[in-house]
């Protein structure tokens, strides 16, 4: 027996050497792959459930240049470039998307045009409530949306007529109303239609000489002059109409004061296109061969 006592047993454990090239980086790559696949299938699912009529709007969003989206520029349309002329970036669009048309015949552009007119209506509502001049005549100012656009009607009151009786001479406060409204119409590119209306009271001379037809047309034209004097661009006027007493606000009482009025319509683009189409049709008729000689300049008489 050894005098050194019991021997100690020492166990030496070896450390496994890990190859750094097989670390955890593959997990990151795998996670990115799974995330990409989830995103792909999510997009595919969303496209499958979105109504077909909304796919055009989604396509417009992804086709919109970053600069246009950041600066809040206008959306793309069916022109040959995905951003309108004058924008800071131009990306050619060789395959423009067709203009989407809704069931009621309107396009996306028509929808946006209607939204702009509704915004103008809200602005005019606030102006009438706050402007010291317009506020006095608030009961005589009627605003509504029509199929042709935003209509502003200025109506007579029994004790506050817009014009002298039977005349196109305008009262000073009517002139003030029109001049206050004039600058607002310059905010949109839309054209203006101006119509004059009378009540059913007849002149003593009847319809043979000066009648409600002439009176309503003269009053509408007087309103046009005051709008231009108030700062509205002359080119904004699309047409001036005299409708006499044919369109009454109160049909049961054709002599009511409110039937005497001036109607200002900020035309939507559909109405403008319809008016242009009507004029184009008329122009086509005038180009008949037997009438072409009317467009030729007169020949000077030969000198002796």
PDB file of C-alpha atoms in Angstrom:
ATOM      1  CA  UNK A   1       0.000   0.000   0.000  1.00  0.00           C
ATOM      2  CA  UNK A   2       1.299   3.391  -0.911  1.00  0.00           C
ATOM      3  CA  UNK A   3       1.858   5.870   1.820  1.00  0.00           C
ATOM      4  CA  UNK A   4       0.616   8.706  -0.389  1.00  0.00           C
ATOM      5  CA  UNK A   5      -3.003   7.967   0.378  1.00  0.00           C
ATOM      6  CA  UNK A   6      -5.860   7.402  -2.097  1.00  0.00           C
ATOM      7  CA  UNK A   7      -5.253   8.645  -5.640  1.00  0.00           C
ATOM      8  CA  UNK A   8      -7.340  11.454  -7.107  1.00  0.00           C
ATOM      9  CA  UNK A   9      -9.050  10.746 -10.354  1.00  0.00           C
ATOM     10  CA  UNK A  10      -9.051  13.775 -12.649  1.00  0.00           C
ATOM     11  CA  UNK A  11     -11.483  13.801 -15.585  1.00  0.00           C
ATOM     12  CA  UNK A  12     -10.516  16.176 -18.407  1.00  0.00           C
ATOM     13  CA  UNK A  13     -13.411  17.166 -20.654  1.00  0.00           C
ATOM     14  CA  UNK A  14     -12.625  18.285 -24.164  1.00  0.00           C
ATOM     15  CA  UNK A  15     -14.418  21.347 -25.734  1.00  0.00           C
ATOM     16  CA  UNK A  16     -16.002  20.682 -29.081  1.00  0.00           C
ATOM     17  CA  UNK A  17     -14.777  23.114 -31.737  1.00  0.00           C
ATOM     18  CA  UNK A  18     -17.662  24.852 -33.499  1.00  0.00           C
ATOM     19  CA  UNK A  19     -17.217  25.844 -37.097  1.00  0.00           C
ATOM     20  CA  UNK A  20     -18.133  29.536 -37.281  1.00  0.00           C
ATOM     21  CA  UNK A  21     -19.208  29.109 -40.884  1.00  0.00           C
ATOM     22  CA  UNK A  22     -22.236  27.089 -39.692  1.00  0.00           C
ATOM     23  CA  UNK A  23     -23.493  29.645 -37.165  1.00  0.00           C
ATOM     24  CA  UNK A  24     -27.020  31.253 -36.912  1.00  0.00           C
ATOM     25  CA  UNK A  25     -26.944  33.350 -40.099  1.00  0.00           C
ATOM     26  CA  UNK A  26     -29.064  30.770 -41.924  1.00  0.00           C
ATOM     27  CA  UNK A  27     -31.877  31.467 -39.500  1.00  0.00           C
ATOM     28  CA  UNK A  28     -32.012  35.106 -40.589  1.00  0.00           C
ATOM     29  CA  UNK A  29     -32.074  34.110 -44.247  1.00  0.00           C
ATOM     30  CA  UNK A  30     -34.810  31.574 -43.582  1.00  0.00           C
ATOM     31  CA  UNK A  31     -36.863  34.143 -41.645  1.00  0.00           C
ATOM     32  CA  UNK A  32     -36.563  36.605 -44.555  1.00  0.00           C
ATOM     33  CA  UNK A  33     -37.695  33.912 -46.970  1.00  0.00           C
ATOM     34  CA  UNK A  34     -40.730  33.026 -44.825  1.00  0.00           C
ATOM     35  CA  UNK A  35     -41.631  36.727 -44.462  1.00  0.00           C
ATOM     36  CA  UNK A  36     -41.407  37.258 -48.221  1.00  0.00           C
ATOM     37  CA  UNK A  37     -43.604  34.215 -48.908  1.00  0.00           C
ATOM     38  CA  UNK A  38     -46.185  35.396 -46.375  1.00  0.00           C
ATOM     39  CA  UNK A  39     -46.217  38.862 -47.977  1.00  0.00           C
ATOM     40  CA  UNK A  40     -46.602  37.339 -51.440  1.00  0.00           C
ATOM     41  CA  UNK A  41     -49.538  35.141 -50.465  1.00  0.00           C
ATOM     42  CA  UNK A  42     -51.126  38.045 -48.550  1.00  0.00           C
ATOM     43  CA  UNK A  43     -50.950  40.260 -51.657  1.00  0.00           C
ATOM     44  CA  UNK A  44     -52.372  37.467 -53.818  1.00  0.00           C
ATOM     45  CA  UNK A  45     -55.236  36.970 -51.367  1.00  0.00           C
ATOM     46  CA  UNK A  46     -55.999  40.701 -51.250  1.00  0.00           C
ATOM     47  CA  UNK A  47     -56.062  40.914 -55.048  1.00  0.00           C
ATOM     48  CA  UNK A  48     -58.445  37.961 -55.203  1.00  0.00           C
ATOM     49  CA  UNK A  49     -60.964  39.543 -52.808  1.00  0.00           C
ATOM     50  CA  UNK A  50     -60.807  43.158 -54.119  1.00  0.00           C
ATOM     51  CA  UNK A  51     -63.662  43.958 -56.570  1.00  0.00           C
ATOM     52  CA  UNK A  52     -62.530  44.187 -60.171  1.00  0.00           C
ATOM     53  CA  UNK A  53     -63.613  47.826 -60.473  1.00  0.00           C
ATOM     54  CA  UNK A  54     -61.179  48.803 -57.702  1.00  0.00           C
ATOM     55  CA  UNK A  55     -58.146  47.138 -59.272  1.00  0.00           C
ATOM     56  CA  UNK A  56     -57.632  50.146 -61.551  1.00  0.00           C
ATOM     57  CA  UNK A  57     -57.212  52.448 -58.537  1.00  0.00           C
ATOM     58  CA  UNK A  58     -54.697  50.037 -56.993  1.00  0.00           C
ATOM     59  CA  UNK A  59     -52.759  49.922 -60.243  1.00  0.00           C
ATOM     60  CA  UNK A  60     -52.693  53.727 -60.332  1.00  0.00           C
ATOM     61  CA  UNK A  61     -51.276  53.813 -56.807  1.00  0.00           C
ATOM     62  CA  UNK A  62     -48.367  51.502 -57.630  1.00  0.00           C
ATOM     63  CA  UNK A  63     -47.693  53.271 -60.930  1.00  0.00           C
ATOM     64  CA  UNK A  64     -47.553  56.705 -59.304  1.00  0.00           C
ATOM     65  CA  UNK A  65     -43.978  58.086 -59.167  1.00  0.00           C
ATOM     66  CA  UNK A  66     -42.536  58.530 -55.687  1.00  0.00           C
ATOM     67  CA  UNK A  67     -42.045  62.285 -56.171  1.00  0.00           C
ATOM     68  CA  UNK A  68     -45.687  62.748 -57.143  1.00  0.00           C
ATOM     69  CA  UNK A  69     -46.870  60.723 -54.146  1.00  0.00           C
ATOM     70  CA  UNK A  70     -44.628  62.591 -51.682  1.00  0.00           C
ATOM     71  CA  UNK A  71     -45.456  66.088 -52.952  1.00  0.00           C
ATOM     72  CA  UNK A  72     -49.174  65.348 -53.174  1.00  0.00           C
ATOM     73  CA  UNK A  73     -49.279  65.842 -56.921  1.00  0.00           C
ATOM     74  CA  UNK A  74     -52.241  64.833 -59.094  1.00  0.00           C
ATOM     75  CA  UNK A  75     -52.908  61.182 -59.808  1.00  0.00           C
ATOM     76  CA  UNK A  76     -52.058  59.652 -63.124  1.00  0.00           C
ATOM     77  CA  UNK A  77     -54.585  59.578 -65.884  1.00  0.00           C
ATOM     78  CA  UNK A  78     -54.917  58.039 -69.299  1.00  0.00           C
ATOM     79  CA  UNK A  79     -52.466  60.421 -70.962  1.00  0.00           C
ATOM     80  CA  UNK A  80     -49.230  59.286 -72.585  1.00  0.00           C
ATOM     81  CA  UNK A  81     -47.304  60.044 -69.395  1.00  0.00           C
ATOM     82  CA  UNK A  82     -48.100  58.799 -65.925  1.00  0.00           C
ATOM     83  CA  UNK A  83     -47.689  62.315 -64.528  1.00  0.00           C
ATOM     84  CA  UNK A  84     -49.090  65.444 -66.090  1.00  0.00           C
ATOM     85  CA  UNK A  85     -46.874  67.872 -67.981  1.00  0.00           C
ATOM     86  CA  UNK A  86     -45.036  70.269 -65.707  1.00  0.00           C
ATOM     87  CA  UNK A  87     -44.440  67.753 -62.914  1.00  0.00           C
ATOM     88  CA  UNK A  88     -40.837  67.419 -61.672  1.00  0.00           C
ATOM     89  CA  UNK A  89     -40.498  63.835 -62.912  1.00  0.00           C
ATOM     90  CA  UNK A  90     -41.626  62.318 -66.178  1.00  0.00           C
ATOM     91  CA  UNK A  91     -41.823  58.564 -66.663  1.00  0.00           C
ATOM     92  CA  UNK A  92     -43.127  57.464 -70.072  1.00  0.00           C
ATOM     93  CA  UNK A  93     -46.169  55.269 -70.082  1.00  0.00           C
ATOM     94  CA  UNK A  94     -46.109  53.194 -73.248  1.00  0.00           C
ATOM     95  CA  UNK A  95     -49.237  51.264 -72.306  1.00  0.00           C
ATOM     96  CA  UNK A  96     -51.668  53.764 -70.773  1.00  0.00           C
ATOM     97  CA  UNK A  97     -54.513  52.340 -68.754  1.00  0.00           C
ATOM     98  CA  UNK A  98     -57.985  52.747 -70.253  1.00  0.00           C
ATOM     99  CA  UNK A  99     -60.231  55.318 -68.585  1.00  0.00           C
ATOM    100  CA  UNK A 100     -62.422  53.488 -66.112  1.00  0.00           C
ATOM    101  CA  UNK A 101     -66.122  54.048 -66.691  1.00  0.00           C
ATOM    102  CA  UNK A 102     -68.778  53.407 -64.052  1.00  0.00           C
ATOM    103  CA  UNK A 103     -72.229  51.983 -64.569  1.00  0.00           C
ATOM    104  CA  UNK A 104     -73.756  55.484 -64.670  1.00  0.00           C
ATOM    105  CA  UNK A 105     -71.445  56.523 -67.533  1.00  0.00           C
ATOM    106  CA  UNK A 106     -69.135  58.656 -65.396  1.00  0.00           C
ATOM    107  CA  UNK A 107     -65.369  58.275 -65.287  1.00  0.00           C
ATOM    108  CA  UNK A 108     -62.921  58.641 -62.412  1.00  0.00           C
ATOM    109  CA  UNK A 109     -62.151  62.128 -63.725  1.00  0.00           C
ATOM    110  CA  UNK A 110     -65.872  62.982 -63.541  1.00  0.00           C
ATOM    111  CA  UNK A 111     -66.000  61.724 -59.967  1.00  0.00           C
ATOM    112  CA  UNK A 112     -63.074  63.926 -58.970  1.00  0.00           C
ATOM    113  CA  UNK A 113     -64.686  66.867 -60.777  1.00  0.00           C
ATOM    114  CA  UNK A 114     -67.876  66.378 -58.735  1.00  0.00           C
ATOM    115  CA  UNK A 115     -65.844  66.259 -55.533  1.00  0.00           C
ATOM    116  CA  UNK A 116     -64.192  69.576 -56.439  1.00  0.00           C
ATOM    117  CA  UNK A 117     -67.606  71.164 -57.050  1.00  0.00           C
ATOM    118  CA  UNK A 118     -68.890  69.836 -53.719  1.00  0.00           C
ATOM    119  CA  UNK A 119     -65.832  71.393 -52.093  1.00  0.00           C
ATOM    120  CA  UNK A 120     -66.679  74.698 -53.791  1.00  0.00           C
ATOM    121  CA  UNK A 121     -70.234  74.431 -52.461  1.00  0.00           C
ATOM    122  CA  UNK A 122     -68.927  74.021 -48.906  1.00  0.00           C
ATOM    123  CA  UNK A 123     -66.629  76.997 -49.400  1.00  0.00           C
ATOM    124  CA  UNK A 124     -69.520  79.144 -50.658  1.00  0.00           C
ATOM    125  CA  UNK A 125     -71.688  78.037 -47.726  1.00  0.00           C
ATOM    126  CA  UNK A 126     -69.018  79.270 -45.325  1.00  0.00           C
ATOM    127  CA  UNK A 127     -68.515  82.482 -47.312  1.00  0.00           C
ATOM    128  CA  UNK A 128     -72.236  83.301 -47.217  1.00  0.00           C
ATOM    129  CA  UNK A 129     -72.261  82.767 -43.446  1.00  0.00           C
ATOM    130  CA  UNK A 130     -69.173  84.880 -42.752  1.00  0.00           C
ATOM    131  CA  UNK A 131     -69.035  87.575 -45.451  1.00  0.00           C
ATOM    132  CA  UNK A 132     -70.664  90.796 -44.127  1.00  0.00           C
ATOM    133  CA  UNK A 133     -72.290  91.548 -47.503  1.00  0.00           C
ATOM    134  CA  UNK A 134     -73.496  88.070 -48.441  1.00  0.00           C
ATOM    135  CA  UNK A 135     -74.675  87.342 -44.907  1.00  0.00           C
ATOM    136  CA  UNK A 136     -77.429  89.958 -45.243  1.00  0.00           C
ATOM    137  CA  UNK A 137     -78.863  88.198 -48.306  1.00  0.00           C
ATOM    138  CA  UNK A 138     -78.491  84.612 -47.122  1.00  0.00           C
ATOM    139  CA  UNK A 139     -82.248  83.830 -47.525  1.00  0.00           C
ATOM    140  CA  UNK A 140     -82.012  84.872 -51.185  1.00  0.00           C
ATOM    141  CA  UNK A 141     -79.017  82.646 -52.003  1.00  0.00           C
ATOM    142  CA  UNK A 142     -79.872  79.030 -52.797  1.00  0.00           C
ATOM    143  CA  UNK A 143     -77.113  76.467 -53.387  1.00  0.00           C
ATOM    144  CA  UNK A 144     -77.613  72.916 -54.641  1.00  0.00           C
ATOM    145  CA  UNK A 145     -75.944  70.249 -56.762  1.00  0.00           C
ATOM    146  CA  UNK A 146     -77.615  69.457 -60.097  1.00  0.00           C
ATOM    147  CA  UNK A 147     -76.763  66.959 -62.871  1.00  0.00           C
ATOM    148  CA  UNK A 148     -75.011  69.860 -64.657  1.00  0.00           C
ATOM    149  CA  UNK A 149     -72.979  71.039 -61.681  1.00  0.00           C
ATOM    150  CA  UNK A 150     -73.138  73.424 -58.731  1.00  0.00           C
ATOM    151  CA  UNK A 151     -76.065  75.856 -58.985  1.00  0.00           C
ATOM    152  CA  UNK A 152     -76.228  79.197 -57.170  1.00  0.00           C
ATOM    153  CA  UNK A 153     -79.608  80.907 -57.434  1.00  0.00           C
ATOM    154  CA  UNK A 154     -80.172  84.509 -56.417  1.00  0.00           C
ATOM    155  CA  UNK A 155     -83.913  84.959 -55.955  1.00  0.00           C
ATOM    156  CA  UNK A 156     -86.169  87.956 -55.486  1.00  0.00           C
ATOM    157  CA  UNK A 157     -87.961  88.713 -52.244  1.00  0.00           C
ATOM    158  CA  UNK A 158     -91.255  90.536 -52.238  1.00  0.00           C
ATOM    159  CA  UNK A 159     -89.738  93.660 -50.686  1.00  0.00           C
ATOM    160  CA  UNK A 160     -86.202  93.227 -51.994  1.00  0.00           C
ATOM    161  CA  UNK A 161     -86.143  92.745 -55.783  1.00  0.00           C
ATOM    162  CA  UNK A 162     -82.846  92.314 -57.640  1.00  0.00           C
ATOM    163  CA  UNK A 163     -83.874  94.531 -60.560  1.00  0.00           C
ATOM    164  CA  UNK A 164     -86.220  97.421 -61.173  1.00  0.00           C
ATOM    165  CA  UNK A 165     -89.683  96.195 -62.104  1.00  0.00           C
ATOM    166  CA  UNK A 166     -89.840  95.170 -65.763  1.00  0.00           C
ATOM    167  CA  UNK A 167     -86.246  96.279 -66.301  1.00  0.00           C
ATOM    168  CA  UNK A 168     -82.699  94.884 -66.453  1.00  0.00           C
ATOM    169  CA  UNK A 169     -81.429  97.762 -64.297  1.00  0.00           C
ATOM    170  CA  UNK A 170     -79.764  96.065 -61.329  1.00  0.00           C
ATOM    171  CA  UNK A 171     -80.169  97.125 -57.711  1.00  0.00           C
ATOM    172  CA  UNK A 172     -76.890  98.080 -55.956  1.00  0.00           C
ATOM    173  CA  UNK A 173     -77.092  95.200 -53.475  1.00  0.00           C
ATOM    174  CA  UNK A 174     -77.521  92.691 -56.321  1.00  0.00           C
ATOM    175  CA  UNK A 175     -74.391  94.093 -57.902  1.00  0.00           C
ATOM    176  CA  UNK A 176     -72.580  93.717 -54.547  1.00  0.00           C
ATOM    177  CA  UNK A 177     -73.634  90.051 -54.273  1.00  0.00           C
ATOM    178  CA  UNK A 178     -72.316  89.204 -57.728  1.00  0.00           C
ATOM    179  CA  UNK A 179     -69.045  91.029 -57.172  1.00  0.00           C
ATOM    180  CA  UNK A 180     -68.448  89.122 -53.938  1.00  0.00           C
ATOM    181  CA  UNK A 181     -69.095  85.793 -55.669  1.00  0.00           C
ATOM    182  CA  UNK A 182     -66.992  86.548 -58.750  1.00  0.00           C
ATOM    183  CA  UNK A 183     -63.475  85.720 -57.404  1.00  0.00           C
ATOM    184  CA  UNK A 184     -64.636  82.345 -56.064  1.00  0.00           C
ATOM    185  CA  UNK A 185     -65.484  81.114 -59.565  1.00  0.00           C
ATOM    186  CA  UNK A 186     -61.867  81.590 -60.658  1.00  0.00           C
ATOM    187  CA  UNK A 187     -60.693  78.879 -58.248  1.00  0.00           C
ATOM    188  CA  UNK A 188     -61.820  76.048 -60.539  1.00  0.00           C
ATOM    189  CA  UNK A 189     -61.292  75.639 -64.292  1.00  0.00           C
ATOM    190  CA  UNK A 190     -64.997  74.913 -64.794  1.00  0.00           C
ATOM    191  CA  UNK A 191     -67.110  77.171 -67.010  1.00  0.00           C
ATOM    192  CA  UNK A 192     -70.183  79.116 -65.878  1.00  0.00           C
ATOM    193  CA  UNK A 193     -73.704  79.087 -67.274  1.00  0.00           C
ATOM    194  CA  UNK A 194     -75.868  82.129 -66.479  1.00  0.00           C
ATOM    195  CA  UNK A 195     -79.657  82.021 -66.842  1.00  0.00           C
ATOM    196  CA  UNK A 196     -82.297  84.679 -66.204  1.00  0.00           C
ATOM    197  CA  UNK A 197     -85.831  83.827 -65.026  1.00  0.00           C
ATOM    198  CA  UNK A 198     -88.963  85.935 -64.656  1.00  0.00           C
ATOM    199  CA  UNK A 199     -92.373  85.413 -63.159  1.00  0.00           C
ATOM    200  CA  UNK A 200     -95.445  84.878 -65.347  1.00  0.00           C
ATOM    201  CA  UNK A 201     -96.644  88.486 -65.307  1.00  0.00           C
ATOM    202  CA  UNK A 202     -97.048  89.688 -68.889  1.00  0.00           C
ATOM    203  CA  UNK A 203     -96.227  93.046 -70.367  1.00  0.00           C
ATOM    204  CA  UNK A 204     -99.130  95.143 -71.573  1.00  0.00           C
ATOM    205  CA  UNK A 205     -97.815  94.712 -75.113  1.00  0.00           C
ATOM    206  CA  UNK A 206     -97.888  90.913 -74.739  1.00  0.00           C
ATOM    207  CA  UNK A 207     -95.304  88.900 -76.632  1.00  0.00           C
ATOM    208  CA  UNK A 208     -95.222  91.094 -79.725  1.00  0.00           C
ATOM    209  CA  UNK A 209     -92.546  93.551 -78.586  1.00  0.00           C
ATOM    210  CA  UNK A 210     -90.367  93.487 -75.453  1.00  0.00           C
ATOM    211  CA  UNK A 211     -91.400  90.462 -73.389  1.00  0.00           C
ATOM    212  CA  UNK A 212     -90.218  88.212 -70.557  1.00  0.00           C
ATOM    213  CA  UNK A 213     -87.912  86.484 -73.020  1.00  0.00           C
ATOM    214  CA  UNK A 214     -85.970  89.648 -73.727  1.00  0.00           C
ATOM    215  CA  UNK A 215     -86.134  90.706 -70.076  1.00  0.00           C
ATOM    216  CA  UNK A 216     -84.714  87.431 -68.721  1.00  0.00           C
ATOM    217  CA  UNK A 217     -81.919  87.433 -71.302  1.00  0.00           C
ATOM    218  CA  UNK A 218     -81.030  91.065 -70.552  1.00  0.00           C
ATOM    219  CA  UNK A 219     -80.947  90.375 -66.811  1.00  0.00           C
ATOM    220  CA  UNK A 220     -78.694  87.328 -67.307  1.00  0.00           C
ATOM    221  CA  UNK A 221     -76.327  89.412 -69.412  1.00  0.00           C
ATOM    222  CA  UNK A 222     -76.342  92.171 -66.787  1.00  0.00           C
ATOM    223  CA  UNK A 223     -75.313  89.539 -64.209  1.00  0.00           C
ATOM    224  CA  UNK A 224     -72.482  88.461 -66.515  1.00  0.00           C
ATOM    225  CA  UNK A 225     -71.169  92.022 -66.710  1.00  0.00           C
ATOM    226  CA  UNK A 226     -71.187  92.400 -62.935  1.00  0.00           C
ATOM    227  CA  UNK A 227     -69.342  89.099 -62.408  1.00  0.00           C
ATOM    228  CA  UNK A 228     -66.618  90.214 -64.799  1.00  0.00           C
ATOM    229  CA  UNK A 229     -66.470  93.613 -63.111  1.00  0.00           C
ATOM    230  CA  UNK A 230     -66.004  91.756 -59.817  1.00  0.00           C
ATOM    231  CA  UNK A 231     -62.925  89.954 -61.131  1.00  0.00           C
ATOM    232  CA  UNK A 232     -64.219  86.782 -62.772  1.00  0.00           C
ATOM    233  CA  UNK A 233     -62.308  85.851 -65.931  1.00  0.00           C
ATOM    234  CA  UNK A 234     -64.279  86.643 -69.088  1.00  0.00           C
ATOM    235  CA  UNK A 235     -63.479  83.224 -70.529  1.00  0.00           C
ATOM    236  CA  UNK A 236     -65.327  81.504 -67.679  1.00  0.00           C
ATOM    237  CA  UNK A 237     -68.722  82.181 -69.253  1.00  0.00           C
ATOM    238  CA  UNK A 238     -69.929  79.244 -71.332  1.00  0.00           C
ATOM    239  CA  UNK A 239     -73.397  80.532 -72.160  1.00  0.00           C
ATOM    240  CA  UNK A 240     -75.976  83.154 -71.220  1.00  0.00           C
ATOM    241  CA  UNK A 241     -79.638  82.150 -71.330  1.00  0.00           C
ATOM    242  CA  UNK A 242     -82.985  83.920 -71.073  1.00  0.00           C
ATOM    243  CA  UNK A 243     -85.645  81.415 -70.007  1.00  0.00           C
ATOM    244  CA  UNK A 244     -88.545  83.761 -69.339  1.00  0.00           C
ATOM    245  CA  UNK A 245     -91.126  82.179 -67.050  1.00  0.00           C
ATOM    246  CA  UNK A 246     -90.754  78.634 -68.398  1.00  0.00           C
ATOM    247  CA  UNK A 247     -88.929  77.219 -65.336  1.00  0.00           C
ATOM    248  CA  UNK A 248     -90.667  78.321 -62.126  1.00  0.00           C
ATOM    249  CA  UNK A 249     -89.437  77.481 -58.642  1.00  0.00           C
ATOM    250  CA  UNK A 250     -93.023  77.502 -57.405  1.00  0.00           C
ATOM    251  CA  UNK A 251     -95.116  75.969 -60.155  1.00  0.00           C
ATOM    252  CA  UNK A 252     -98.398  76.401 -58.241  1.00  0.00           C
ATOM    253  CA  UNK A 253     -97.782  80.144 -58.017  1.00  0.00           C
ATOM    254  CA  UNK A 254     -96.117  81.330 -61.257  1.00  0.00           C
ATOM    255  CA  UNK A 255     -96.352  84.959 -60.074  1.00  0.00           C
ATOM    256  CA  UNK A 256     -94.373  84.339 -56.853  1.00  0.00           C
ATOM    257  CA  UNK A 257     -91.410  86.640 -56.280  1.00  0.00           C
ATOM    258  CA  UNK A 258     -88.901  83.786 -55.953  1.00  0.00           C
ATOM    259  CA  UNK A 259     -89.588  82.799 -59.568  1.00  0.00           C
ATOM    260  CA  UNK A 260     -87.719  85.955 -60.544  1.00  0.00           C
ATOM    261  CA  UNK A 261     -84.098  84.903 -60.209  1.00  0.00           C
ATOM    262  CA  UNK A 262     -80.644  84.561 -61.693  1.00  0.00           C
ATOM    263  CA  UNK A 263     -79.179  81.034 -61.859  1.00  0.00           C
ATOM    264  CA  UNK A 264     -75.417  80.592 -61.953  1.00  0.00           C
ATOM    265  CA  UNK A 265     -74.270  77.028 -62.670  1.00  0.00           C
ATOM    266  CA  UNK A 266     -70.632  76.032 -62.307  1.00  0.00           C
ATOM    267  CA  UNK A 267     -70.740  73.371 -65.005  1.00  0.00           C
ATOM    268  CA  UNK A 268     -69.197  69.960 -64.465  1.00  0.00           C
ATOM    269  CA  UNK A 269     -67.056  68.487 -67.225  1.00  0.00           C
ATOM    270  CA  UNK A 270     -69.826  66.188 -68.438  1.00  0.00           C
ATOM    271  CA  UNK A 271     -72.144  69.164 -68.984  1.00  0.00           C
ATOM    272  CA  UNK A 272     -69.382  71.064 -70.777  1.00  0.00           C
ATOM    273  CA  UNK A 273     -68.748  68.086 -73.067  1.00  0.00           C
ATOM    274  CA  UNK A 274     -72.469  67.812 -73.823  1.00  0.00           C
ATOM    275  CA  UNK A 275     -72.713  71.499 -74.719  1.00  0.00           C
ATOM    276  CA  UNK A 276     -69.619  71.233 -76.906  1.00  0.00           C
ATOM    277  CA  UNK A 277     -71.051  68.153 -78.614  1.00  0.00           C
ATOM    278  CA  UNK A 278     -74.283  70.004 -79.366  1.00  0.00           C
ATOM    279  CA  UNK A 279     -72.343  72.893 -80.894  1.00  0.00           C
ATOM    280  CA  UNK A 280     -70.174  70.473 -82.877  1.00  0.00           C
ATOM    281  CA  UNK A 281     -73.279  68.828 -84.299  1.00  0.00           C
ATOM    282  CA  UNK A 282     -74.623  72.218 -85.330  1.00  0.00           C
ATOM    283  CA  UNK A 283     -71.299  73.086 -86.957  1.00  0.00           C
ATOM    284  CA  UNK A 284     -71.360  69.818 -88.894  1.00  0.00           C
ATOM    285  CA  UNK A 285     -74.776  70.674 -90.300  1.00  0.00           C
ATOM    286  CA  UNK A 286     -73.551  74.093 -91.400  1.00  0.00           C
ATOM    287  CA  UNK A 287     -70.783  72.454 -93.435  1.00  0.00           C
ATOM    288  CA  UNK A 288     -73.238  71.037 -95.947  1.00  0.00           C
ATOM    289  CA  UNK A 289     -71.973  71.552 -99.534  1.00  0.00           C
ATOM    290  CA  UNK A 290     -74.739  73.971-100.427  1.00  0.00           C
ATOM    291  CA  UNK A 291     -73.751  76.227 -97.505  1.00  0.00           C
ATOM    292  CA  UNK A 292     -69.972  76.103 -97.919  1.00  0.00           C
ATOM    293  CA  UNK A 293     -69.978  79.155-100.138  1.00  0.00           C
ATOM    294  CA  UNK A 294     -71.138  81.211 -97.123  1.00  0.00           C
ATOM    295  CA  UNK A 295     -67.751  80.657 -95.487  1.00  0.00           C
ATOM    296  CA  UNK A 296     -65.822  81.848 -98.535  1.00  0.00           C
ATOM    297  CA  UNK A 297     -64.556  85.452 -98.501  1.00  0.00           C
ATOM    298  CA  UNK A 298     -66.332  87.753-100.910  1.00  0.00           C
ATOM    299  CA  UNK A 299     -64.391  88.443-104.077  1.00  0.00           C
ATOM    300  CA  UNK A 300     -63.446  92.023-104.672  1.00  0.00           C
ATOM    301  CA  UNK A 301     -65.170  93.652-107.609  1.00  0.00           C
ATOM    302  CA  UNK A 302     -62.793  94.110-110.569  1.00  0.00           C
ATOM    303  CA  UNK A 303     -61.538  97.626-110.924  1.00  0.00           C
ATOM    304  CA  UNK A 304     -62.073  99.556-114.109  1.00  0.00           C
TER     305      UNK A 304
END
